[in-house]
Short mmCIF file of C-alpha atoms and ligand atoms in Angstrom, two decimals:
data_model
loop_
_atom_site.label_atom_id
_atom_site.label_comp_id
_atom_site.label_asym_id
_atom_site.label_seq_id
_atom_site.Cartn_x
_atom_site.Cartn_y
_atom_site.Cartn_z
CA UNK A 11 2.38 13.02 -12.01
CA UNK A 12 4.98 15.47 -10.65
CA UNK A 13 7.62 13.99 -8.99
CA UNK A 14 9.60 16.59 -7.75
CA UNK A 15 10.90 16.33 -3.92
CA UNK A 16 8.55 17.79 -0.80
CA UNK A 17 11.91 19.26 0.85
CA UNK A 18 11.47 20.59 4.04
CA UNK A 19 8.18 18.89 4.48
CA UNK A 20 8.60 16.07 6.60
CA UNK A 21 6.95 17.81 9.61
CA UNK A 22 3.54 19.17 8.10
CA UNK A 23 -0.10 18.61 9.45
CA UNK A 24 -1.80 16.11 7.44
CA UNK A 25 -4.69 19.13 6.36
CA UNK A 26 -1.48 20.42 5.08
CA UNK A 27 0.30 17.36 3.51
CA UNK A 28 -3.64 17.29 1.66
CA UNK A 29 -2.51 20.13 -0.11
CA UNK A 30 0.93 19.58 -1.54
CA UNK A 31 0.86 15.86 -1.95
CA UNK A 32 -1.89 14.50 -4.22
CA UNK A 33 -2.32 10.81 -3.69
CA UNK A 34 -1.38 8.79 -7.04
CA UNK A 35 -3.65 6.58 -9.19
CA UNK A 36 -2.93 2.49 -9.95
CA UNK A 37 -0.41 1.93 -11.87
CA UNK A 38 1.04 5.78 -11.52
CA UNK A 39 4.31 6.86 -9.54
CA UNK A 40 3.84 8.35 -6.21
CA UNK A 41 4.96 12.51 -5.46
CA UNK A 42 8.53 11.62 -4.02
CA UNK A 43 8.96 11.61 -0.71
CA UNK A 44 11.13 14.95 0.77
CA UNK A 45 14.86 14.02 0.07
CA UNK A 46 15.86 14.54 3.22
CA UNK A 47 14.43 11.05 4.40
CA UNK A 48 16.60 9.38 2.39
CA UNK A 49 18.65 6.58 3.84
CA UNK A 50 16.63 7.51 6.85
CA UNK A 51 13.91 4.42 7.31
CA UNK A 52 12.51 6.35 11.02
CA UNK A 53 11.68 9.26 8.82
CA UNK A 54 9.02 7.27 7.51
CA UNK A 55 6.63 7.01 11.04
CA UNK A 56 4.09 6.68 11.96
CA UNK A 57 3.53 4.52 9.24
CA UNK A 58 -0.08 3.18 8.51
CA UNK A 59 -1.36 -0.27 6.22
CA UNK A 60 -4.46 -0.31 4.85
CA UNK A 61 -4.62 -4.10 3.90
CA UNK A 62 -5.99 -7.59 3.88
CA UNK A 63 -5.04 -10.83 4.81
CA UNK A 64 -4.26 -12.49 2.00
CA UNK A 65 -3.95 -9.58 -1.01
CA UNK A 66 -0.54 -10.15 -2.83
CA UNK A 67 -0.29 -6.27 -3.07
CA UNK A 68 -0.86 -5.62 0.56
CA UNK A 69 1.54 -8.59 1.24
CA UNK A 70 4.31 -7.37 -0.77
CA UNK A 71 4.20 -3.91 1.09
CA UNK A 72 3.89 -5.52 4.79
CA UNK A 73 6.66 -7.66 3.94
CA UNK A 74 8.85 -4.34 2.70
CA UNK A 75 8.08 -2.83 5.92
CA UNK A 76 8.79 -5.83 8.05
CA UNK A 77 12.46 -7.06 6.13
CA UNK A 78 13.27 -3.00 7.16
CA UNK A 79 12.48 -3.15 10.32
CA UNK A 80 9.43 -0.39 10.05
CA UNK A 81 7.03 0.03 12.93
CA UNK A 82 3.24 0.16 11.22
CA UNK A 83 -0.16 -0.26 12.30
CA UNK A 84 -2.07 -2.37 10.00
CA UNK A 85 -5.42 -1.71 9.48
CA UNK A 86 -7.71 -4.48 7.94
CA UNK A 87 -9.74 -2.93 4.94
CA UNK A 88 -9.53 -0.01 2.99
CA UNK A 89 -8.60 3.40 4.49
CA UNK A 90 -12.11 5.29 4.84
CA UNK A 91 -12.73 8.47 3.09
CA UNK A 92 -10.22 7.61 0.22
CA UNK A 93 -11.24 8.17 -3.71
CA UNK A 94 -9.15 4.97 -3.77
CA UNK A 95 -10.72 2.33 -3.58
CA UNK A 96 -8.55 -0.82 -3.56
CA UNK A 97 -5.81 -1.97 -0.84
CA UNK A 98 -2.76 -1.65 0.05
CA UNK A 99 -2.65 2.11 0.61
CA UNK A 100 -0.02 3.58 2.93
CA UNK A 101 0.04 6.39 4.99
CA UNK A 102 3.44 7.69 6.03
CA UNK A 103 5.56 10.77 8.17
CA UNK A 104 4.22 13.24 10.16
CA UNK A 105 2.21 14.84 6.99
CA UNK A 106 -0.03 11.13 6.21
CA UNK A 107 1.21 11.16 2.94
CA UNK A 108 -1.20 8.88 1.26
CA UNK A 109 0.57 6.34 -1.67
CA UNK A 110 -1.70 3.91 -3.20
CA UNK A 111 -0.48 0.68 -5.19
CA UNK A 112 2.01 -1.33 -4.51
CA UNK A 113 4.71 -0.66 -7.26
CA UNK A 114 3.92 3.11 -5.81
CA UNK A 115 4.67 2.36 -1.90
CA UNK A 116 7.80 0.05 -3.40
CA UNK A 117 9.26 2.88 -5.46
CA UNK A 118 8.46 5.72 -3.27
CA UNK A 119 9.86 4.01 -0.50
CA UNK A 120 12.90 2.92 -2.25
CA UNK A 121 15.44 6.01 -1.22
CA UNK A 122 14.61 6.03 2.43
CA UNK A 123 14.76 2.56 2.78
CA UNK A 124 18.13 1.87 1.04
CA UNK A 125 19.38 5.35 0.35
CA UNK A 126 19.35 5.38 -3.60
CA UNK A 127 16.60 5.75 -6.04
CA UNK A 128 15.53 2.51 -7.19
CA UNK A 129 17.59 1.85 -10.58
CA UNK A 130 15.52 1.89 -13.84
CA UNK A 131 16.32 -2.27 -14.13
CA UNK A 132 14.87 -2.69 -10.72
CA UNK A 133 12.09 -0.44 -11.70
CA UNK A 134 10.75 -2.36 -14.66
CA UNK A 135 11.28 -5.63 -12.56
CA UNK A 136 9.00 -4.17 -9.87
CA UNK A 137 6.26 -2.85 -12.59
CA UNK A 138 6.66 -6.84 -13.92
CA UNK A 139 6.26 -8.38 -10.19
CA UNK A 140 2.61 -5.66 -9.81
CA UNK A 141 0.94 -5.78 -13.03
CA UNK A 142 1.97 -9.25 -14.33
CA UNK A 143 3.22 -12.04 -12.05
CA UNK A 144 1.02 -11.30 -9.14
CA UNK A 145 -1.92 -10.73 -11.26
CA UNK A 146 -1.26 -13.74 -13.67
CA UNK A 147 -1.18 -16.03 -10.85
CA UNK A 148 -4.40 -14.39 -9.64
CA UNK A 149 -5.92 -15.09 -13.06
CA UNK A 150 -4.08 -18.86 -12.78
CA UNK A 151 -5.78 -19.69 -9.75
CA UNK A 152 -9.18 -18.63 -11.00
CA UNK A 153 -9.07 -21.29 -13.38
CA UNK A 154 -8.90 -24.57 -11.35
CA UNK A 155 -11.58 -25.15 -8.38
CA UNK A 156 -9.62 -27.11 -6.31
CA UNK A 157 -6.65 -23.88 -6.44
CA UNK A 158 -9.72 -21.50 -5.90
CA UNK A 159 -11.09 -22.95 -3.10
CA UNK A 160 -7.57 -23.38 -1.40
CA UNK A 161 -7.07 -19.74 -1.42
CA UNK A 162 -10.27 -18.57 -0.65
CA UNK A 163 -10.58 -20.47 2.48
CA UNK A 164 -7.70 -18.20 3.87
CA UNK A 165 -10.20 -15.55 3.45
CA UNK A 166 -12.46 -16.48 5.96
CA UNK A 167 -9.22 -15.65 8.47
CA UNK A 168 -8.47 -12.27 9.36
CA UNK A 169 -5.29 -10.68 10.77
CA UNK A 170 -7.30 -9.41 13.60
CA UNK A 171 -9.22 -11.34 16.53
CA UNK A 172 -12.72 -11.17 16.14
CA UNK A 173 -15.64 -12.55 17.75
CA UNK A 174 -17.54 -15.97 16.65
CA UNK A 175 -20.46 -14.13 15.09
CA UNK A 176 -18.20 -11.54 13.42
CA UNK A 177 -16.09 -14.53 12.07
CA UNK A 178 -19.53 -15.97 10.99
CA UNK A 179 -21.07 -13.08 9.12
CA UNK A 180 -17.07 -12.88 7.77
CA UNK A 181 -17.19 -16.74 6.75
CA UNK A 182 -20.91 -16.47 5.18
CA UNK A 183 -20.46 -13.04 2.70
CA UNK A 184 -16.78 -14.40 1.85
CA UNK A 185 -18.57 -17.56 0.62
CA UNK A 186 -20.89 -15.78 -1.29
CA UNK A 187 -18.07 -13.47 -2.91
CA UNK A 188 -16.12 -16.58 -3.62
CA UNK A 189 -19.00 -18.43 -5.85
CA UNK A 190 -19.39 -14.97 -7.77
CA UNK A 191 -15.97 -14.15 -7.89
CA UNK A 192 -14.94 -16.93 -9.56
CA UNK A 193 -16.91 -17.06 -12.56
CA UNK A 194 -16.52 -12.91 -12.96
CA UNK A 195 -13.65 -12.14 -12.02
CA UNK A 196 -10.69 -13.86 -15.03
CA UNK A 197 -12.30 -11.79 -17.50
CA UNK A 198 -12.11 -8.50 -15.39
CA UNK A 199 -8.54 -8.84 -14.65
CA UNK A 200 -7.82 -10.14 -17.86
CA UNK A 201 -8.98 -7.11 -19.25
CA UNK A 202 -7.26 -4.79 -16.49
CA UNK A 203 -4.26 -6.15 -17.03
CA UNK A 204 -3.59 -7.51 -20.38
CA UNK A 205 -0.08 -7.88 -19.21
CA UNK A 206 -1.35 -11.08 -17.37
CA UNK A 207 -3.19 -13.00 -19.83
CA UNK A 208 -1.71 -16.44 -20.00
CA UNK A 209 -1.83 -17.01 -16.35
CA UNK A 210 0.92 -19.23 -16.07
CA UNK A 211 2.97 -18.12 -19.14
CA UNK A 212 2.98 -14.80 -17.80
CA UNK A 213 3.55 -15.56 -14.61
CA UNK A 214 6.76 -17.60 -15.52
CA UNK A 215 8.27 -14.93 -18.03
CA UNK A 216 8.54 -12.85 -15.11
CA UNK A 217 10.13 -15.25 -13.06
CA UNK A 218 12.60 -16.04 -15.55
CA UNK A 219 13.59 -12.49 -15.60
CA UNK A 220 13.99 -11.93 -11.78
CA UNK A 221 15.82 -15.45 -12.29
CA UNK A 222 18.14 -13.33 -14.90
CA UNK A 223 18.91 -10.22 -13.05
CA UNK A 224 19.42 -12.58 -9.95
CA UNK A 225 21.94 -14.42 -12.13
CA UNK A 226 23.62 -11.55 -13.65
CA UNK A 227 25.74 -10.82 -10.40
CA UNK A 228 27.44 -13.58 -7.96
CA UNK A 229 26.48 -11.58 -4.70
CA UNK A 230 22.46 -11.66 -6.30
CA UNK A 231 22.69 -15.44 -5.91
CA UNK A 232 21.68 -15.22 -2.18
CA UNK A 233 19.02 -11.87 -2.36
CA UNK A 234 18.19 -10.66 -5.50
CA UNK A 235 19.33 -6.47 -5.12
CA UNK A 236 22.65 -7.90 -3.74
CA UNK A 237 24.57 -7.74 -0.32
CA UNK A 238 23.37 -10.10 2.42
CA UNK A 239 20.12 -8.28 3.13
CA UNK A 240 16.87 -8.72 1.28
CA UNK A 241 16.28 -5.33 -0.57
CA UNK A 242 12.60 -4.26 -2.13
CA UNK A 243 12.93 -6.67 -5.16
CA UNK A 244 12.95 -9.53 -2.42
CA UNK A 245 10.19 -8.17 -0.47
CA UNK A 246 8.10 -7.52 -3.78
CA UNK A 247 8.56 -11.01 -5.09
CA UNK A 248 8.04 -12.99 -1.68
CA UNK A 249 4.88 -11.18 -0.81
CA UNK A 250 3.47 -11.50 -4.58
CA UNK A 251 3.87 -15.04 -4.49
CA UNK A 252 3.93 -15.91 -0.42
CA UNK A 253 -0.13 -15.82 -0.34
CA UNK A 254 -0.03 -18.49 -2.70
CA UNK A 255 2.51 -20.34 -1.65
CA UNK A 256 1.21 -20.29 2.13
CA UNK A 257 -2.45 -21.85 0.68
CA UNK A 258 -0.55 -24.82 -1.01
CA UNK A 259 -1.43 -23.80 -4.74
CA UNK A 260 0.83 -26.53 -6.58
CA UNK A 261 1.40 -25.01 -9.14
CA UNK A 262 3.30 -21.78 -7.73
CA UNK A 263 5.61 -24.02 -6.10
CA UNK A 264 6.38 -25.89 -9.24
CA UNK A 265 7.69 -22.61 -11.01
CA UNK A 266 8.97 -21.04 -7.96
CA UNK A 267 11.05 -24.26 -7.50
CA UNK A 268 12.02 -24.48 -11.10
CA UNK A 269 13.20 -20.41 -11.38
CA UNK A 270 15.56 -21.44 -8.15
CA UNK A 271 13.24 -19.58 -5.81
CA UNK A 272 12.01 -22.15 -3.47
CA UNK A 273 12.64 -23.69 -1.42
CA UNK A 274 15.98 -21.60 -0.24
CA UNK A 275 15.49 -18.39 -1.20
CA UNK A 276 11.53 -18.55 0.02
CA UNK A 277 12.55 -20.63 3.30
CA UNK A 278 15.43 -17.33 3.84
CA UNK A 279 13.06 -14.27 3.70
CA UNK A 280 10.11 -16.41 5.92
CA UNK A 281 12.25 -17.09 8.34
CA UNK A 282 13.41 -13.64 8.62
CA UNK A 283 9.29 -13.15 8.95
CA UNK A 284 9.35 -15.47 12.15
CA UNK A 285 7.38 -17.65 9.79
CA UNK A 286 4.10 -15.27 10.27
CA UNK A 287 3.77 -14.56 6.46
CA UNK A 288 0.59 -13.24 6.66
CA UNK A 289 1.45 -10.72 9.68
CA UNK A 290 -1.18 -12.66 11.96
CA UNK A 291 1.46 -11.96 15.25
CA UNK A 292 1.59 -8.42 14.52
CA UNK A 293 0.83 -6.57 17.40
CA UNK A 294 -0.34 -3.43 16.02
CA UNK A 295 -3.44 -5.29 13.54
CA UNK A 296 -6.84 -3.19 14.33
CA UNK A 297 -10.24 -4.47 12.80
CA UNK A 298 -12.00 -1.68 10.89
N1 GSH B 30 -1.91 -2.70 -8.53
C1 GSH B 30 -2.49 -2.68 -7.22
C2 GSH B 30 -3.57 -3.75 -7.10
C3 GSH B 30 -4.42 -3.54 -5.88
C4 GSH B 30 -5.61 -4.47 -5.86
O1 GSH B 30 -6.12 -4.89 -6.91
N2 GSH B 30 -6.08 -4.77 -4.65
C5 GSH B 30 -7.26 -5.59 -4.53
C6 GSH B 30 -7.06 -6.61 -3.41
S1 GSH B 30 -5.87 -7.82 -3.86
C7 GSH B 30 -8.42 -4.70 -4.11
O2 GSH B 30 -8.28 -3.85 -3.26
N3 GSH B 30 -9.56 -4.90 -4.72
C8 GSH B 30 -10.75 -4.18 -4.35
C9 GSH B 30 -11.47 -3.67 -5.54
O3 GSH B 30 -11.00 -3.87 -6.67
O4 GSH B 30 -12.50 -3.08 -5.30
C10 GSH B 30 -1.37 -2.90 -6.21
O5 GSH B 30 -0.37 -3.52 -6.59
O6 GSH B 30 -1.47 -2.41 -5.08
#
């Protein structure tokens, strides 16, 4: 995919931001964003979330947006009309430039957030955080019942307020999905994303990794790109594992506790959340 700058594009219609800015694939880079956002987080509104509840990926990018102080709507399920078919997708600027996937949103997002292109290491920790971690400990949780069961009953929530018969009808189909879901879905994903096989053993080289880059510098001790903000690396790894950690899966906390991520680290960035991981005190949430 090309990735050359929009310059001068920031203030286009959206029928015209159709034209120049092709939406990206899974597991593809994003157009970049016009360089003269950079360093320039306002730049980036009216920002728009396509999410759910409790999806790592859609978690990772509300938790970017939030640690940078982004306004958003959030919008529960995925964005209608879209060839893509999977959340988080983001909308952002003037134009509603679409970027799907969220190593995409994380990388595309990177310059105007911070100012600088994300660096190639941070790069290939994000790609590790998307297609392995989050998805081995997807894969990990299939595997045990009592893990499943935990996790899907935060489905049955949504961000939004509905009413006790659409919470019902919510409750009853999630059910349903849940009993089929868990005896199809490990072998999908483990065939999407043969990064992730191993559940656990993939799960913890990653963290061992973040654990070494954290390491590698004294001032990465506190947040992992440095400094005494969180940067994207933070927000990527708390929302990846914060769904699981919020449903009480043991065995998440074990290795998050044993990398040196919890509880200190985890407690930091939640706080800084006003301990609403799952963006339920948003004010801007609308039900599709
Ligand atoms: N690599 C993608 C994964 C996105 C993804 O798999 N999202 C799931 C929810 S957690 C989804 O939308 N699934 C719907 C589907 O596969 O139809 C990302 O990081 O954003």
């Amino acid at each position: 995919m090309d990735s050359s700058s929009n310059d001068n594009n920031e203030n286009i219609s959206p029928s015209a931001a159709a034209d120049i800015f092709t939406p990206n694939q899974e597991g593809e880079e994003a157009q970049a964003l016009p360089a003269s956002w950079r360093g320039k987080p306002s730049a980036l509104e009216p920002v728009t979330l396509y999410s759910w509840r409790v999806s790592p990926p859609a978690a990772k990018v509300r938790t970017l947006l939030r640690l940078f102080n982004i306004n958003f709507q959030q919008i529960d399920g995925r964005m209608p009309g879209s060839k893509y078919r999977k959340v988080p997708v983001l909308l952002v600027g003037p134009g509603k430039f679409q970027i799907n996937d969220s190593f995409a949103i994380a990388k595309a997002l990177c310059p105007v957030l911070t100012g600088r292109e994300m660096p190639a290491t941070e790069c290939e920790l994000e790609k590790a955080i998307t297609y392995k971690l989050m998805v081995a400990l997807e894969l990990q949780v299939f595997q045990s019942r009592e893990d499943f069961l935990k996790f899907s009953a935060q489905f049955s929530k949504t961000a939004t307020k509905d009413g006790f018969f659409a919470k019902a009808k919510r409750c009853m189909l999630i059910t349903m999905h849940a009993c089929v879901l868990q005896r199809l879905a490990p072998n999908m994903i483990a065939k999407r994303y043969p990064d992730a096989k191993g559940g656990k053993e993939s799960a913890s080289d990653v963290l061992s990794l973040l654990k070494k880059f954290r390491d590698a510098a004294p001032d990465r001790k506190q947040f992992l790109s440095g400094g005494n903000q969180p940067g994207v690396l933070d927000a990527s790894l708390f929302g990846a594992v914060a769904v699981f950690v919020e449903c009480d899966i043991p065995f998440v906390k074990e290795m998050l506790t044993e990398s040196g991520f919890y509880p200190t680290w985890y407690e930091s960035i939640k706080t800084r959340l006003d301990g609403d991981v799952f963006g339920d005190n948003l004010s801007s949430s609308v039900s599709k």
